[in-house]
Short mmCIF file of C-alpha atoms and ligand atoms in Angstrom, two decimals:
data_model
loop_
_atom_site.label_atom_id
_atom_site.label_comp_id
_atom_site.label_asym_id
_atom_site.label_seq_id
_atom_site.Cartn_x
_atom_site.Cartn_y
_atom_site.Cartn_z
CA MET A 1 20.46 -12.77 -7.72
CA LEU A 2 17.38 -10.52 -7.63
CA ARG A 3 18.33 -6.92 -6.85
CA ILE A 4 15.61 -5.14 -4.84
CA ALA A 5 15.46 -1.37 -4.12
CA VAL A 6 13.89 -0.56 -0.74
CA PRO A 7 13.27 2.83 0.97
CA ASN A 8 16.12 3.69 3.37
CA LYS A 9 14.10 6.26 5.36
CA GLY A 10 10.75 8.09 5.52
CA SER A 11 7.24 6.80 6.04
CA LEU A 12 7.61 3.90 3.56
CA SER A 13 10.81 2.39 4.96
CA GLU A 14 9.62 0.80 8.21
CA ILE A 15 6.52 -0.90 6.79
CA ALA A 16 8.42 -2.09 3.72
CA ALA A 17 11.05 -3.66 5.99
CA GLU A 18 8.32 -5.33 8.10
CA MET A 19 6.64 -6.77 5.00
CA LEU A 20 9.91 -8.20 3.68
CA ALA A 21 10.73 -9.74 7.08
CA GLU A 22 7.24 -11.34 7.23
CA ALA A 23 7.91 -12.67 3.71
CA GLY A 24 10.95 -14.51 5.07
CA TYR A 25 13.76 -12.20 3.92
CA SER A 26 16.63 -11.06 6.14
CA GLY A 27 17.24 -7.31 6.29
CA ARG A 28 19.95 -4.87 7.27
CA ARG A 29 20.73 -4.60 10.98
CA ASP A 30 22.30 -1.14 10.84
CA SER A 31 20.31 1.81 9.44
CA ARG A 32 23.45 3.05 7.73
CA THR A 33 23.89 -0.13 5.69
CA LEU A 34 23.18 0.60 2.01
CA VAL A 35 23.45 -2.95 0.58
CA HIS A 36 22.37 -6.22 2.26
CA THR A 37 22.63 -9.70 0.71
CA ASP A 38 20.16 -12.43 1.67
CA ALA A 39 22.06 -15.36 0.10
CA ARG A 40 19.55 -17.93 1.35
CA ASN A 41 16.80 -16.30 -0.71
CA ASP A 42 19.13 -15.28 -3.55
CA VAL A 43 18.25 -11.57 -3.25
CA GLN A 44 20.21 -8.38 -2.61
CA PHE A 45 18.61 -5.29 -1.01
CA PHE A 46 19.70 -1.76 -1.95
CA TYR A 47 18.58 0.87 0.58
CA LEU A 48 17.83 4.09 -1.34
CA ARG A 49 15.89 7.34 -0.98
CA PRO A 50 12.25 6.58 -1.82
CA ARG A 51 12.19 9.34 -4.44
CA ASP A 52 15.14 7.75 -6.29
CA ILE A 53 13.92 4.13 -6.38
CA ALA A 54 11.84 4.49 -9.56
CA THR A 55 14.89 5.92 -11.36
CA TYR A 56 17.13 2.96 -10.43
CA VAL A 57 14.44 0.40 -11.37
CA GLY A 58 13.31 2.21 -14.52
CA SER A 59 16.89 2.20 -15.85
CA ASP A 60 17.18 -1.55 -15.02
CA ALA A 61 20.10 -0.74 -12.69
CA LEU A 62 17.99 -2.69 -10.16
CA ASP A 63 15.38 -5.36 -10.96
CA VAL A 64 12.47 -4.43 -8.69
CA GLY A 65 11.61 -1.88 -6.00
CA ILE A 66 9.16 -0.69 -3.36
CA THR A 67 8.08 2.96 -3.55
CA GLY A 68 4.97 5.15 -3.67
CA ARG A 69 2.76 5.52 -6.76
CA ASP A 70 3.10 9.31 -6.53
CA LEU A 71 6.90 9.08 -6.38
CA LEU A 72 6.88 6.69 -9.38
CA LEU A 73 4.75 9.05 -11.49
CA ASP A 74 6.65 12.16 -10.40
CA SER A 75 9.97 10.55 -11.31
CA GLY A 76 9.14 10.28 -15.01
CA SER A 77 10.82 6.86 -14.85
CA ASP A 78 9.99 4.02 -17.28
CA ALA A 79 9.40 1.68 -14.32
CA SER A 80 5.91 0.22 -14.07
CA GLU A 81 3.67 -0.88 -11.20
CA ILE A 82 3.28 -4.65 -10.77
CA ALA A 83 1.36 -4.77 -7.47
CA GLU A 84 -0.19 -2.58 -4.77
CA LEU A 85 1.23 -3.31 -1.32
CA ASP A 86 -1.70 -2.15 0.84
CA PHE A 87 0.07 0.58 2.85
CA ALA A 88 0.92 4.32 2.60
CA ASP A 89 -2.53 5.03 1.18
CA SER A 90 -2.89 8.75 0.53
CA THR A 91 -4.58 11.16 -1.84
CA PHE A 92 -2.74 13.94 -3.64
CA ARG A 93 -4.76 17.18 -3.54
CA PHE A 94 -4.68 20.92 -4.13
CA ALA A 95 -5.22 23.18 -1.11
CA ALA A 96 -5.43 26.93 -0.58
CA PRO A 97 -6.30 29.37 2.24
CA ALA A 98 -9.84 28.64 3.43
CA ALA A 99 -11.02 32.28 3.02
CA GLY A 100 -8.98 32.99 -0.13
CA ASP A 101 -9.92 33.52 -3.80
CA ILE A 102 -8.82 30.08 -5.00
CA SER A 103 -11.54 27.44 -4.84
CA GLU A 104 -11.21 25.57 -8.15
CA ILE A 105 -8.31 24.63 -10.43
CA ALA A 106 -9.24 27.32 -13.00
CA ASP A 107 -8.41 29.87 -10.26
CA LEU A 108 -4.79 28.61 -10.34
CA LYS A 109 -4.19 30.27 -13.76
CA GLY A 110 -1.12 32.52 -13.40
CA ARG A 111 -0.81 31.69 -9.67
CA ARG A 112 2.04 29.98 -7.77
CA VAL A 113 1.58 26.35 -6.61
CA ALA A 114 4.08 24.87 -4.11
CA THR A 115 4.73 21.12 -4.27
CA SER A 116 7.36 18.40 -3.74
CA TYR A 117 5.97 16.56 -6.80
CA PRO A 118 6.41 19.05 -9.71
CA LYS A 119 6.05 16.60 -12.61
CA LEU A 120 2.91 15.04 -11.15
CA VAL A 121 1.29 18.47 -10.68
CA ASP A 122 2.53 19.89 -14.01
CA ASP A 123 1.13 16.89 -15.93
CA PHE A 124 -2.21 17.24 -14.14
CA LEU A 125 -2.51 20.99 -14.73
CA ARG A 126 -1.52 20.61 -18.41
CA SER A 127 -4.16 17.88 -18.84
CA HIS A 128 -6.70 20.39 -17.48
CA GLY A 129 -5.40 23.29 -19.59
CA VAL A 130 -4.36 25.34 -16.55
CA GLU A 131 -1.10 27.34 -16.67
CA ALA A 132 0.35 27.99 -13.22
CA THR A 133 3.85 28.58 -11.84
CA LEU A 134 5.19 25.63 -9.85
CA VAL A 135 7.35 26.29 -6.79
CA GLN A 136 9.35 23.12 -6.00
CA LEU A 137 10.00 22.47 -2.30
CA ASP A 138 11.47 19.44 -0.56
CA GLY A 139 8.75 19.05 2.06
CA ALA A 140 6.62 20.77 4.74
CA VAL A 141 4.91 22.33 1.71
CA GLU A 142 1.94 23.60 3.70
CA SER A 143 4.01 26.51 5.10
CA ALA A 144 4.65 27.98 1.62
CA VAL A 145 1.40 29.99 1.49
CA GLU A 146 1.73 31.48 4.97
CA LEU A 147 5.33 32.49 4.17
CA GLY A 148 4.30 34.12 0.86
CA VAL A 149 6.21 31.70 -1.39
CA ALA A 150 3.05 30.34 -3.07
CA ASP A 151 -0.69 30.99 -3.47
CA ALA A 152 -1.70 27.32 -3.17
CA VAL A 153 -0.13 23.91 -2.57
CA ALA A 154 -0.39 20.39 -4.02
CA ASP A 155 0.60 17.70 -1.53
CA VAL A 156 0.03 14.28 0.01
CA VAL A 157 -3.06 14.20 2.22
CA SER A 158 -3.78 11.40 4.66
CA THR A 159 -5.86 12.64 7.61
CA GLY A 160 -5.81 16.30 6.46
CA ALA A 161 -4.42 17.36 9.85
CA THR A 162 -1.36 19.12 8.39
CA LEU A 163 -3.50 21.15 5.98
CA ARG A 164 -5.99 22.17 8.67
CA ALA A 165 -3.15 23.19 10.98
CA ALA A 166 -1.83 25.45 8.19
CA GLY A 167 -5.27 27.05 7.61
CA LEU A 168 -5.56 25.44 4.18
CA GLU A 169 -8.62 23.84 2.62
CA ILE A 170 -8.65 21.16 -0.09
CA PHE A 171 -10.18 22.14 -3.44
CA GLY A 172 -10.50 20.73 -6.95
CA PRO A 173 -10.42 17.11 -8.17
CA VAL A 174 -8.21 14.40 -6.63
CA ILE A 175 -4.88 14.59 -8.46
CA LEU A 176 -3.94 11.00 -7.55
CA GLU A 177 -4.86 8.14 -5.22
CA SER A 178 -1.44 6.93 -4.07
CA THR A 179 -0.34 3.76 -2.28
CA ALA A 180 2.86 1.79 -1.84
CA VAL A 181 3.61 -0.28 -4.94
CA LEU A 182 6.04 -2.90 -6.21
CA ILE A 183 7.65 -1.71 -9.46
CA ARG A 184 9.90 -3.23 -12.13
CA GLY A 185 11.77 -2.02 -15.20
CA GLU A 186 11.59 -3.23 -18.81
CA TYR A 187 13.40 -6.51 -17.99
CA GLU A 188 11.33 -8.98 -15.93
CA HIS A 189 13.86 -10.83 -13.74
CA PRO A 190 12.75 -14.48 -13.17
CA GLY A 191 13.01 -13.94 -9.41
CA ILE A 192 10.23 -11.33 -9.38
CA ALA A 193 7.43 -13.92 -9.51
CA ARG A 194 8.51 -15.54 -6.23
CA LEU A 195 8.97 -12.16 -4.49
CA LEU A 196 5.47 -11.20 -5.62
CA ARG A 197 3.98 -14.48 -4.34
CA ARG A 198 5.65 -13.97 -0.97
CA LEU A 199 4.50 -10.36 -0.61
CA ARG A 200 0.95 -11.29 -1.67
CA GLY A 201 1.14 -14.09 0.92
CA VAL A 202 1.93 -11.47 3.58
CA LEU A 203 -1.03 -9.35 2.45
CA VAL A 204 -3.37 -12.37 2.61
CA ALA A 205 -2.07 -13.38 6.05
CA ARG A 206 -2.71 -9.83 7.30
CA LYS A 207 -6.16 -9.54 5.69
CA TYR A 208 -7.71 -12.92 6.61
CA VAL A 209 -8.19 -15.13 9.66
CA LEU A 210 -9.05 -18.84 9.88
CA MET A 211 -12.44 -19.61 11.43
CA ASP A 212 -13.39 -23.10 12.71
CA TYR A 213 -16.83 -24.06 14.04
CA ASP A 214 -19.22 -26.99 14.58
CA LEU A 215 -22.68 -26.79 12.98
CA PRO A 216 -25.89 -28.80 12.64
CA VAL A 217 -25.60 -30.27 9.14
CA GLU A 218 -29.01 -28.91 8.05
CA GLN A 219 -27.65 -25.34 8.53
CA LEU A 220 -24.61 -25.88 6.26
CA ASP A 221 -25.94 -24.05 3.18
CA ALA A 222 -27.02 -21.07 5.32
CA ALA A 223 -23.60 -20.97 7.03
CA ILE A 224 -21.73 -21.10 3.70
CA ALA A 225 -23.89 -18.20 2.51
CA VAL A 226 -22.56 -16.25 5.53
CA ALA A 227 -18.89 -17.19 4.98
CA GLY A 228 -17.99 -18.93 1.73
CA GLY A 229 -14.20 -18.65 2.10
CA ILE A 230 -11.77 -18.18 -0.83
CA GLU A 231 -12.73 -21.18 -2.97
CA SER A 232 -15.01 -23.15 -0.63
CA PRO A 233 -15.04 -24.03 3.10
CA THR A 234 -13.55 -27.31 4.37
CA VAL A 235 -16.38 -29.46 5.78
CA SER A 236 -15.54 -32.54 7.88
CA PRO A 237 -17.87 -35.14 9.38
CA LEU A 238 -18.18 -35.40 13.18
CA ARG A 239 -18.80 -38.51 15.24
CA ASP A 240 -22.39 -37.29 15.63
CA GLU A 241 -23.70 -37.51 12.03
CA LYS A 242 -26.12 -34.62 12.69
CA TRP A 243 -23.13 -32.23 13.04
CA VAL A 244 -20.23 -31.14 10.81
CA ALA A 245 -17.00 -29.24 11.46
CA VAL A 246 -16.29 -26.31 9.14
CA ARG A 247 -13.02 -24.41 8.48
CA VAL A 248 -13.16 -21.20 6.41
CA MET A 249 -11.03 -18.08 5.67
CA VAL A 250 -12.74 -14.84 6.70
CA CYS A 251 -11.68 -11.18 6.33
CA ALA A 252 -10.28 -10.22 9.73
CA ASP A 253 -12.32 -7.00 9.85
CA GLU A 254 -15.56 -8.97 9.33
CA ALA A 255 -14.78 -11.81 11.77
CA ASN A 256 -16.98 -10.66 14.64
CA GLU A 257 -20.07 -10.10 12.50
CA VAL A 258 -19.54 -13.50 10.86
CA MET A 259 -19.22 -15.14 14.28
CA ASP A 260 -22.48 -13.48 15.40
CA ARG A 261 -24.36 -14.72 12.33
CA LEU A 262 -22.93 -18.25 12.58
CA TYR A 263 -23.86 -18.34 16.26
CA ASP A 264 -27.43 -17.36 15.33
CA LEU A 265 -27.46 -20.35 12.93
CA GLY A 266 -26.61 -22.67 15.81
CA ALA A 267 -22.85 -22.88 15.34
CA LYS A 268 -20.87 -23.92 18.38
CA ALA A 269 -17.15 -23.79 19.34
CA ILE A 270 -16.48 -20.93 16.88
CA LEU A 271 -12.70 -20.40 16.94
CA VAL A 272 -10.63 -17.73 15.11
CA THR A 273 -6.89 -18.16 14.50
CA ALA A 274 -4.41 -15.76 12.85
CA ILE A 275 -2.70 -16.79 9.61
CA HIS A 276 1.09 -16.59 9.85
CA ALA A 277 1.78 -17.06 6.10
CA ALA A 278 -0.15 -18.04 2.97
CA ARG A 279 0.06 -18.84 -0.72
CA LEU A 280 -3.36 -18.67 -2.42
N1 ATP B 301 1.07 11.12 5.95
C1 ATP B 301 1.21 10.20 4.98
N2 ATP B 301 0.30 9.21 4.85
C2 ATP B 301 0.42 8.29 3.87
N3 ATP B 301 1.44 8.27 2.98
C3 ATP B 301 2.37 9.23 3.10
C4 ATP B 301 2.31 10.25 4.09
N4 ATP B 301 3.37 11.06 3.93
C5 ATP B 301 4.08 10.59 2.89
N5 ATP B 301 3.46 9.49 2.41
C6 ATP B 301 3.90 8.69 1.26
O1 ATP B 301 5.25 8.38 1.46
C7 ATP B 301 5.94 8.55 0.23
C8 ATP B 301 6.92 9.66 0.44
O2 ATP B 301 7.99 9.09 1.11
P1 ATP B 301 9.23 10.03 1.48
O3 ATP B 301 10.03 9.22 2.41
O4 ATP B 301 9.84 10.58 0.26
O5 ATP B 301 8.60 11.25 2.20
P2 ATP B 301 8.02 11.15 3.61
O6 ATP B 301 7.26 9.91 3.82
O7 ATP B 301 7.27 12.42 3.76
O8 ATP B 301 9.29 11.02 4.50
P3 ATP B 301 10.04 12.19 5.22
O9 ATP B 301 9.16 13.40 5.15
O10 ATP B 301 10.25 11.64 6.59
O11 ATP B 301 11.30 12.36 4.41
C9 ATP B 301 4.93 8.95 -0.83
O12 ATP B 301 4.54 7.82 -1.55
C10 ATP B 301 3.81 9.51 -0.02
O13 ATP B 301 2.55 9.28 -0.68
O1 PRP B 302 -2.86 14.52 6.00
P1 PRP B 302 -1.86 14.24 7.10
O2 PRP B 302 -2.25 13.06 7.95
O3 PRP B 302 -1.55 15.46 7.88
O4 PRP B 302 -0.51 13.73 6.39
C1 PRP B 302 -0.06 14.40 5.28
C2 PRP B 302 1.32 14.98 5.58
O5 PRP B 302 2.25 13.92 5.82
C3 PRP B 302 3.41 14.13 5.02
O6 PRP B 302 4.23 15.06 5.65
P2 PRP B 302 5.50 14.59 6.50
O7 PRP B 302 5.10 14.48 7.91
O8 PRP B 302 6.10 13.37 5.85
O9 PRP B 302 6.44 15.83 6.33
P3 PRP B 302 7.03 16.39 4.94
O10 PRP B 302 5.92 17.21 4.34
O11 PRP B 302 8.24 17.15 5.34
O12 PRP B 302 7.34 15.18 4.06
C4 PRP B 302 2.90 14.79 3.78
O13 PRP B 302 3.96 15.51 3.13
C5 PRP B 302 1.82 15.72 4.34
O14 PRP B 302 2.38 16.96 4.73
MG1 MG B 303 7.34 13.67 4.27
#
């Protein structure tokens, strides 16, 4: 049975649970449940703190897990990334008071840096030859400067709203581009391949739509240049030999532009349908 570590709370937990449900797995019904068995799919879910998941997977106590790249690297675990899961995208940055005397990482020498990711920040500063004092906090790191606990912070940045609200300004290079990832330990459980296929199927179903349209046959090459699909579009003959029917996968966020361009080529009856599941 494949043992899967999933976040039990925080910003990763809800989307991870949605992805697994879309991939056909049953999940816990009660938020206090710590272990759930999906016998039909021969998997067992262990609901753990996101920060701890890399430790469980890296020690092979569990076979595979969903966590954040920043949490994986900060854990020092031996677990390794096997796929990006296309959510919880964030950058990890330094920030300091907008009108202060810290505007580049060299200015951090001998200063105090507050963070919830001490290993990640320590490794980065060492790699840049900067010696600073790290102040480890559990969260809401942006308040540390105002309250006199630190001179600068290093934290997760998504929209930047939290930093701006705290009067802090980003400086220095990007420490890390983080995203949600699937991770595994040294041992590659045979069940991982199928889990990966299912999760990738969810990502494809979310990213693409199916587009069907009728087209004068002489415009086919031009239409395929507009939307070539994954391998190649499906082209079927119509009763009227001057027309063909085409079915093609298109990125959902490009669908309207593609429809406009196909329309300009003379396409008719252009229909877009959502993809519920996929295996490419
Ligand atoms: N605002 C955000 N936007 C994108 N990703 C985020 C954001 N905040 C946290 N994350 C990501 O979530 C993971 C941290 O999850 P964790 O649950 O430990 O903290 P959290 O999301 O801040 O939850 P909470 O603060 O509710 O405990 C990291 O991978 C981090 O990059
Ligand atoms: O750039 P933004 O869109 O403002 O998002 C970034 C903020 O989101 C997270 O905080 P969270 O709300 O999880 O609180 P926490 O710091 O206590 O974890 C993260 O720690 C940042 O503070
Ligand atoms: Mg948080």
